[in-house]
Short mmCIF file of C-alpha atoms and ligand atoms in Angstrom, two decimals:
data_model
loop_
_atom_site.label_atom_id
_atom_site.label_comp_id
_atom_site.label_asym_id
_atom_site.label_seq_id
_atom_site.Cartn_x
_atom_site.Cartn_y
_atom_site.Cartn_z
CA MET A 25 -62.72 34.50 34.93
CA SER A 26 -60.29 31.62 37.24
CA ALA A 27 -60.42 27.98 36.12
CA ILE A 28 -63.37 26.13 37.55
CA SER A 29 -61.75 24.58 40.82
CA ARG A 30 -64.36 22.24 42.23
CA LYS A 31 -63.03 18.99 43.31
CA VAL A 32 -65.15 16.93 41.39
CA LEU A 33 -66.48 17.54 37.83
CA THR A 34 -69.46 16.42 36.50
CA LEU A 35 -68.79 15.00 32.96
CA ASP A 36 -71.01 18.09 31.47
CA GLU A 37 -69.33 20.31 33.57
CA PHE A 38 -65.49 18.57 31.63
CA THR A 39 -66.86 18.75 28.51
CA ILE A 40 -67.63 22.14 28.19
CA LEU A 41 -64.34 22.36 30.65
CA GLN A 42 -62.73 21.04 27.23
CA LEU A 43 -64.57 23.51 24.99
CA ARG A 44 -62.84 26.58 27.09
CA ASN A 45 -59.71 25.13 26.23
CA PHE A 46 -60.58 25.34 22.24
CA PRO A 47 -62.56 28.02 21.87
CA ASN A 48 -62.16 26.67 17.88
CA ALA A 49 -64.72 24.25 18.61
CA THR A 50 -67.76 24.04 17.65
CA GLY A 51 -69.30 22.21 21.16
CA GLU A 52 -70.87 19.78 18.71
CA LEU A 53 -68.97 16.92 19.70
CA SER A 54 -69.49 18.37 23.65
CA GLY A 55 -72.76 18.37 22.77
CA LEU A 56 -72.61 14.35 21.34
CA LEU A 57 -70.88 13.46 24.31
CA ARG A 58 -73.71 14.80 26.67
CA ASP A 59 -76.38 13.42 24.57
CA ILE A 60 -74.44 10.24 25.37
CA GLY A 61 -74.10 10.68 28.85
CA LEU A 62 -77.95 11.30 28.95
CA ALA A 63 -78.76 8.09 27.47
CA ALA A 64 -76.56 6.07 29.31
CA LYS A 65 -78.18 7.05 32.00
CA ARG A 66 -80.97 6.31 30.72
CA VAL A 67 -80.70 2.34 30.05
CA ASN A 68 -78.60 2.06 33.52
CA VAL A 69 -81.88 2.79 35.26
CA GLU A 70 -83.69 -0.59 32.94
CA VAL A 71 -79.87 -2.71 33.38
CA ASN A 72 -80.02 -1.96 37.43
CA LYS A 73 -84.00 -3.28 37.21
CA ALA A 74 -83.75 -5.66 35.61
CA GLY A 75 -84.37 -8.56 37.34
CA LEU A 76 -87.66 -6.83 38.18
CA VAL A 77 -89.48 -6.25 35.15
CA ASP A 78 -90.76 -8.17 32.57
CA ILE A 79 -87.52 -6.07 30.66
CA LEU A 80 -85.59 -9.62 30.61
CA GLY A 81 -85.80 -12.99 28.17
CA ASP A 82 -85.58 -12.83 24.29
CA ALA A 83 -87.64 -9.51 21.86
CA GLY A 84 -88.51 -12.81 20.30
CA ALA A 85 -86.08 -11.54 17.24
CA THR A 86 -83.09 -12.13 16.09
CA ASN A 87 -80.79 -9.39 14.94
CA ILE A 88 -78.33 -9.40 11.46
CA GLN A 89 -76.32 -11.30 13.82
CA GLY A 90 -78.46 -13.75 13.97
CA GLU A 91 -78.77 -13.68 17.88
CA ASP A 92 -81.48 -14.30 20.17
CA VAL A 93 -82.27 -10.18 20.82
CA LYS A 94 -82.79 -9.58 24.28
CA LYS A 95 -85.01 -6.63 24.75
CA LEU A 96 -82.45 -4.56 27.06
CA ASP A 97 -80.86 -4.65 23.39
CA VAL A 98 -83.99 -2.93 22.15
CA PHE A 99 -84.71 -0.78 25.17
CA ALA A 100 -80.27 0.34 24.92
CA ASN A 101 -80.40 1.08 20.83
CA ASN A 102 -83.78 2.90 20.82
CA GLN A 103 -82.51 5.35 23.74
CA PHE A 104 -79.29 6.14 21.80
CA MET A 105 -80.62 6.08 18.82
CA GLY A 106 -83.51 8.27 20.45
CA VAL A 107 -81.25 11.15 21.34
CA LEU A 108 -79.14 11.48 18.49
CA ARG A 109 -81.55 12.34 15.62
CA HIS A 110 -83.05 14.85 18.29
CA GLY A 111 -79.52 16.61 19.75
CA ILE A 112 -78.19 19.00 17.20
CA SER A 113 -74.42 16.96 16.46
CA CYS A 114 -75.04 13.63 14.58
CA ALA A 115 -76.08 12.88 11.08
CA GLY A 116 -76.68 8.68 11.55
CA ILE A 117 -75.72 6.08 13.02
CA GLY A 118 -74.58 1.99 13.05
CA SER A 119 -75.42 -0.38 15.58
CA GLU A 120 -75.77 -4.01 16.29
CA GLU A 121 -79.10 -3.84 15.86
CA LEU A 122 -79.75 -2.42 13.18
CA ASP A 123 -78.95 -4.37 9.95
CA ASP A 124 -78.22 -1.05 8.37
CA PHE A 125 -76.80 2.46 8.77
CA VAL A 126 -79.44 4.54 9.83
CA VAL A 127 -79.55 8.33 7.56
CA PHE A 128 -81.23 10.92 10.13
CA ASP A 129 -81.95 13.69 7.50
CA ASP A 130 -84.61 16.34 9.41
CA PRO A 131 -82.87 19.52 8.58
CA VAL A 132 -81.19 20.28 11.39
CA SER A 133 -79.24 16.70 11.89
CA VAL A 134 -78.86 16.60 8.57
CA ASN A 135 -76.14 19.74 8.89
CA SER A 136 -73.85 17.75 11.53
CA LYS A 137 -70.50 17.10 11.45
CA TYR A 138 -70.38 13.51 13.00
CA VAL A 139 -71.36 10.15 13.00
CA CYS A 140 -71.89 7.38 15.43
CA LEU A 141 -71.66 3.40 15.56
CA PHE A 142 -73.09 1.66 18.55
CA ASP A 143 -72.97 -1.77 20.50
CA PRO A 144 -75.81 -0.70 22.56
CA LEU A 145 -75.20 -3.18 24.92
CA ASP A 146 -72.37 -5.77 24.26
CA GLY A 147 -72.42 -9.00 26.40
CA SER A 148 -76.12 -9.11 26.87
CA GLY A 149 -76.11 -12.80 27.19
CA ASN A 150 -75.20 -12.06 30.92
CA ILE A 151 -77.54 -10.04 31.59
CA ASP A 152 -80.46 -12.77 32.69
CA VAL A 153 -77.56 -13.22 35.33
CA ASN A 154 -76.25 -9.72 36.64
CA VAL A 155 -72.98 -10.61 34.99
CA SER A 156 -71.51 -6.46 33.84
CA ILE A 157 -72.37 -5.56 30.36
CA GLY A 158 -72.14 -2.03 28.44
CA THR A 159 -72.71 0.13 25.54
CA ILE A 160 -69.21 0.50 23.33
CA PHE A 161 -69.26 4.05 20.63
CA SER A 162 -67.16 5.45 17.91
CA VAL A 163 -67.45 9.09 16.88
CA PHE A 164 -66.95 10.48 13.20
CA ARG A 165 -65.96 13.47 12.00
CA ARG A 166 -68.67 12.71 8.16
CA VAL A 167 -66.48 12.17 5.05
CA THR A 168 -69.44 13.86 2.77
CA PRO A 169 -70.05 16.82 2.92
CA VAL A 170 -72.50 18.52 5.51
CA GLY A 171 -75.64 19.65 4.45
CA THR A 172 -76.74 16.10 2.70
CA PRO A 173 -77.76 12.67 3.86
CA VAL A 174 -74.24 10.87 5.09
CA THR A 175 -73.31 7.29 3.21
CA ALA A 176 -71.78 4.23 4.10
CA ALA A 177 -68.57 6.05 3.47
CA ASP A 178 -69.01 7.64 6.07
CA PHE A 179 -69.18 4.81 8.72
CA LEU A 180 -66.46 3.16 7.06
CA GLN A 181 -63.66 4.16 7.68
CA PRO A 182 -59.97 2.80 9.20
CA GLY A 183 -60.59 3.77 13.74
CA VAL A 184 -57.96 5.64 13.15
CA LYS A 185 -59.81 8.67 12.59
CA GLN A 186 -62.02 8.29 14.61
CA VAL A 187 -62.78 12.12 17.07
CA ALA A 188 -63.59 9.92 20.08
CA ALA A 189 -65.08 6.55 21.60
CA GLY A 190 -66.53 5.29 25.01
CA TYR A 191 -67.45 3.13 26.40
CA VAL A 192 -70.57 2.69 29.60
CA ILE A 193 -70.12 -0.43 32.37
CA TYR A 194 -72.89 -0.77 34.06
CA GLY A 195 -71.16 -3.07 36.65
CA SER A 196 -70.51 -2.71 40.51
CA SER A 197 -70.68 1.21 39.45
CA THR A 198 -71.83 2.42 36.48
CA MET A 199 -69.14 4.29 34.56
CA LEU A 200 -68.89 6.74 31.30
CA VAL A 201 -64.93 5.97 29.43
CA TYR A 202 -64.23 8.30 26.54
CA ALA A 203 -61.40 9.07 24.56
CA THR A 204 -59.73 11.97 22.40
CA ARG A 205 -57.34 12.44 21.13
CA ARG A 206 -56.20 14.41 23.94
CA GLY A 207 -56.61 11.79 26.73
CA CYS A 208 -58.81 9.38 28.63
CA ASN A 209 -61.21 9.88 31.35
CA GLY A 210 -63.47 8.05 33.41
CA PHE A 211 -66.80 9.32 34.92
CA THR A 212 -68.33 7.47 37.51
CA LEU A 213 -72.27 7.83 38.16
CA ASP A 214 -73.25 9.75 41.39
CA PRO A 215 -77.07 8.46 41.75
CA SER A 216 -77.06 11.01 44.18
CA ILE A 217 -77.48 14.02 42.00
CA GLY A 218 -77.92 11.86 38.69
CA GLU A 219 -74.55 13.02 36.97
CA PHE A 220 -71.65 10.57 35.90
CA CYS A 221 -68.54 12.94 38.05
CA LEU A 222 -65.12 12.65 37.32
CA SER A 223 -63.56 9.99 38.91
CA HIS A 224 -60.43 8.71 37.12
CA PRO A 225 -58.62 12.09 34.98
CA ASP A 226 -56.48 10.80 32.27
CA ILE A 227 -56.51 6.85 32.42
CA LYS A 228 -52.95 5.67 31.46
CA CYS A 229 -53.37 1.96 30.41
CA PRO A 230 -49.93 0.45 33.04
CA GLU A 231 -46.94 -1.01 30.31
CA LEU A 232 -47.06 -4.25 31.67
CA GLY A 233 -49.85 -5.73 33.74
CA LYS A 234 -50.84 -10.02 35.63
CA ILE A 235 -53.91 -10.59 33.68
CA TYR A 236 -54.17 -12.02 31.15
CA SER A 237 -58.05 -12.40 29.18
CA VAL A 238 -59.49 -15.41 26.92
CA ASN A 239 -61.38 -18.06 26.37
CA HIS A 240 -59.34 -21.14 27.35
CA GLY A 241 -62.08 -22.75 25.96
CA ASN A 242 -61.28 -22.12 22.47
CA PHE A 243 -57.86 -22.53 22.46
CA PHE A 244 -57.45 -25.59 20.52
CA GLN A 245 -58.52 -23.48 17.70
CA TYR A 246 -56.31 -20.83 17.73
CA ASP A 247 -53.10 -20.52 15.93
CA GLU A 248 -50.17 -21.61 17.05
CA GLY A 249 -48.13 -18.83 17.43
CA VAL A 250 -51.23 -17.87 20.38
CA ARG A 251 -51.41 -20.91 22.04
CA LYS A 252 -47.82 -20.61 22.61
CA TYR A 253 -47.98 -16.90 23.97
CA ILE A 254 -51.06 -18.42 26.32
CA ASP A 255 -48.80 -21.44 27.45
CA GLY A 256 -46.33 -18.31 28.98
CA CYS A 257 -48.41 -16.21 30.09
CA GLN A 258 -49.53 -19.56 32.98
CA ARG A 259 -44.92 -20.25 33.03
CA LYS A 260 -42.96 -18.33 35.90
CA ASN A 261 -41.09 -16.04 34.35
CA LYS A 262 -39.49 -13.56 36.47
CA SER A 263 -38.33 -10.99 32.86
CA ASN A 264 -42.60 -10.61 32.97
CA GLY A 265 -43.83 -11.23 36.36
CA GLY A 266 -45.37 -14.88 35.15
CA PRO A 267 -47.41 -16.73 35.25
CA TYR A 268 -49.97 -14.08 34.97
CA THR A 269 -53.81 -14.53 36.65
CA GLN A 270 -56.90 -15.25 34.28
CA ARG A 271 -59.91 -13.37 33.95
CA TYR A 272 -61.73 -13.87 31.62
CA ILE A 273 -65.85 -12.04 32.66
CA GLY A 274 -67.00 -13.21 28.83
CA SER A 275 -68.58 -9.51 28.80
CA MET A 276 -65.96 -7.49 26.42
CA VAL A 277 -66.73 -3.63 28.34
CA ALA A 278 -66.47 -5.56 31.72
CA ASP A 279 -63.05 -7.58 29.47
CA VAL A 280 -61.12 -4.56 28.46
CA HIS A 281 -62.46 -1.63 31.51
CA ARG A 282 -59.78 -3.62 34.67
CA ASN A 283 -57.02 -4.99 31.72
CA LEU A 284 -56.94 -0.52 31.08
CA ILE A 285 -57.37 0.20 34.19
CA LYS A 286 -54.98 -2.39 36.06
CA GLY A 287 -52.69 -3.33 32.95
CA GLY A 288 -53.79 -6.45 30.60
CA ILE A 289 -53.62 -7.80 27.41
CA PHE A 290 -57.79 -9.93 26.11
CA MET A 291 -57.70 -11.56 22.93
CA TYR A 292 -60.76 -12.82 20.79
CA PRO A 293 -58.17 -14.97 18.16
CA ALA A 294 -59.45 -16.41 15.50
CA THR A 295 -60.70 -19.71 15.22
CA GLN A 296 -61.50 -22.04 13.26
CA ASP A 297 -64.85 -21.73 13.61
CA LYS A 298 -64.77 -18.52 13.36
CA PRO A 299 -61.80 -17.22 11.15
CA ASN A 300 -62.77 -14.02 11.36
CA GLY A 301 -62.31 -13.87 14.97
CA LYS A 302 -66.15 -12.87 16.70
CA LEU A 303 -66.18 -9.24 17.52
CA ARG A 304 -67.19 -6.43 15.66
CA LEU A 305 -64.54 -4.09 13.76
CA LEU A 306 -67.03 -0.71 13.59
CA TYR A 307 -68.50 -1.19 17.22
CA GLU A 308 -66.58 -3.11 19.23
CA CYS A 309 -62.22 -3.65 17.92
CA ASN A 310 -61.75 0.23 16.29
CA PRO A 311 -63.69 2.17 19.84
CA PHE A 312 -61.23 0.04 22.42
CA ALA A 313 -58.49 0.37 19.81
CA PHE A 314 -58.58 3.60 20.17
CA ILE A 315 -58.84 4.07 23.82
CA VAL A 316 -56.60 1.45 24.61
CA GLU A 317 -53.89 3.73 22.43
CA VAL A 318 -54.81 6.54 23.18
CA ALA A 319 -53.91 5.09 27.25
CA GLY A 320 -50.20 3.97 26.13
CA GLY A 321 -51.86 -0.01 24.80
CA LYS A 322 -51.87 -1.27 21.38
CA ALA A 323 -54.45 -3.68 19.54
CA THR A 324 -53.77 -5.65 16.77
CA ASN A 325 -56.16 -8.02 14.83
CA GLY A 326 -52.57 -10.14 15.03
CA GLN A 327 -51.01 -8.59 12.02
CA GLN A 328 -51.87 -5.00 11.39
CA ARG A 329 -52.94 -2.54 13.72
CA ILE A 330 -56.80 -2.41 14.19
CA LEU A 331 -56.25 1.21 13.56
CA GLU A 332 -55.41 0.81 10.17
CA ILE A 333 -58.14 -1.78 8.89
CA VAL A 334 -60.08 -0.49 6.07
CA PRO A 335 -63.25 -1.77 6.68
CA THR A 336 -65.94 -2.66 4.20
CA GLU A 337 -68.79 -4.03 5.69
CA LEU A 338 -71.06 -1.95 8.38
CA HIS A 339 -70.75 -6.23 10.13
CA GLN A 340 -67.83 -7.32 9.09
CA ARG A 341 -65.78 -8.81 12.89
CA SER A 342 -61.64 -8.77 12.94
CA PRO A 343 -59.50 -11.12 15.51
CA LEU A 344 -58.65 -8.65 18.66
CA PHE A 345 -55.49 -8.36 20.94
CA ILE A 346 -55.82 -6.03 23.09
CA GLY A 347 -53.63 -3.83 26.28
CA SER A 348 -51.22 -3.18 28.14
CA LYS A 349 -47.84 -1.83 25.68
CA LEU A 350 -45.56 -4.94 26.79
CA MET A 351 -48.01 -7.56 27.20
CA MET A 352 -48.73 -6.97 23.34
CA GLU A 353 -45.06 -6.68 22.29
CA GLU A 354 -44.61 -10.09 23.54
CA LEU A 355 -47.54 -11.73 21.69
CA GLU A 356 -46.47 -10.11 18.63
CA SER A 357 -43.16 -11.86 19.04
CA HIS A 358 -45.27 -15.17 18.57
CA LEU A 359 -47.80 -14.19 15.68
P1 P6P B 1508 -66.76 -15.67 24.23
C1 P6P B 1508 -70.44 -11.06 23.99
O1 P6P B 1508 -71.44 -12.36 23.45
C2 P6P B 1508 -69.63 -10.53 23.30
O2 P6P B 1508 -69.11 -9.80 21.95
C3 P6P B 1508 -67.86 -9.88 24.27
O3 P6P B 1508 -68.96 -8.82 24.84
C4 P6P B 1508 -67.63 -11.13 24.57
O4 P6P B 1508 -65.87 -10.37 25.46
C5 P6P B 1508 -67.43 -12.67 23.40
O5 P6P B 1508 -68.86 -11.51 22.62
C6 P6P B 1508 -67.29 -12.89 24.45
O6 P6P B 1508 -67.47 -14.40 23.71
O7 P6P B 1508 -66.89 -16.77 22.14
O8 P6P B 1508 -65.95 -15.58 24.42
O9 P6P B 1508 -68.26 -16.22 24.82
#
């Protein structure tokens, strides 16, 4: 039978095609990605009308980070947790919105071989001002025996063990980008058919870009090496195309997505106020580090590769430097 020769593949067709190319695959990962795509479509509907319904404003609760939880955060968390709990491909999840990981211990889910970690709605502080926000996800193969309830060990794995990672960006269009070891691909939601369609096949992060993303408000709190690099980004330099353009949206998914496509570097360094940085290792740094490395870029915490950090806590934070290979190597020469 000839391969599907459609011009535009939907996410479901693409994941099934991957399955056809790897006959020994069980289809669980394809199913998990389709479940995530479904939840993303439901979240997208609410995000797109956030200004119209009483879904704005704080839910009155605060999450483990002590941050005000917006209603859309809660909605998004419940959508992703719901599709995975009722699917057949996930044995448990960890989420920025939940103090501890959740075990899916029904007879079907407990036999799944994957666990997921989520930031259900990253950049939620931007919801009320209509700036792009996103969902970030990370998928691991469990390390405990299939058929038993998952434990913390299944979630506290170094990022290099990820099977897949991705994000959804709810912006001028809604995109789902995910990476496996076989590559990184982007799908744009076509509202006319309600399907994510392959729009960015085999994404590669340009080795050199002209964009640097950092919160300049913290500049004097950064280590000297970081300040030297940022200073260099602003100077004329024939060898690296400087000066660069500074772009910082304050929504990690939007900043890193732009740099992934156009080339660039995103930094959330440690500061005196936040000695471990602000971003969470398991569901912000790890997934993006996996995606950007698959696309040819690099990601470190300033000392070591993000993907080699062995986590000790579900919500631990890490400094993050991530982006184009040559820009990262220039930064590393200052650290
Ligand atoms: P700051 C959003 O709250 C977030 O977690 C990331 O999406 C974003 O990159 C970062 O925080 C922005 O933090 O301290 O620069 O406002």
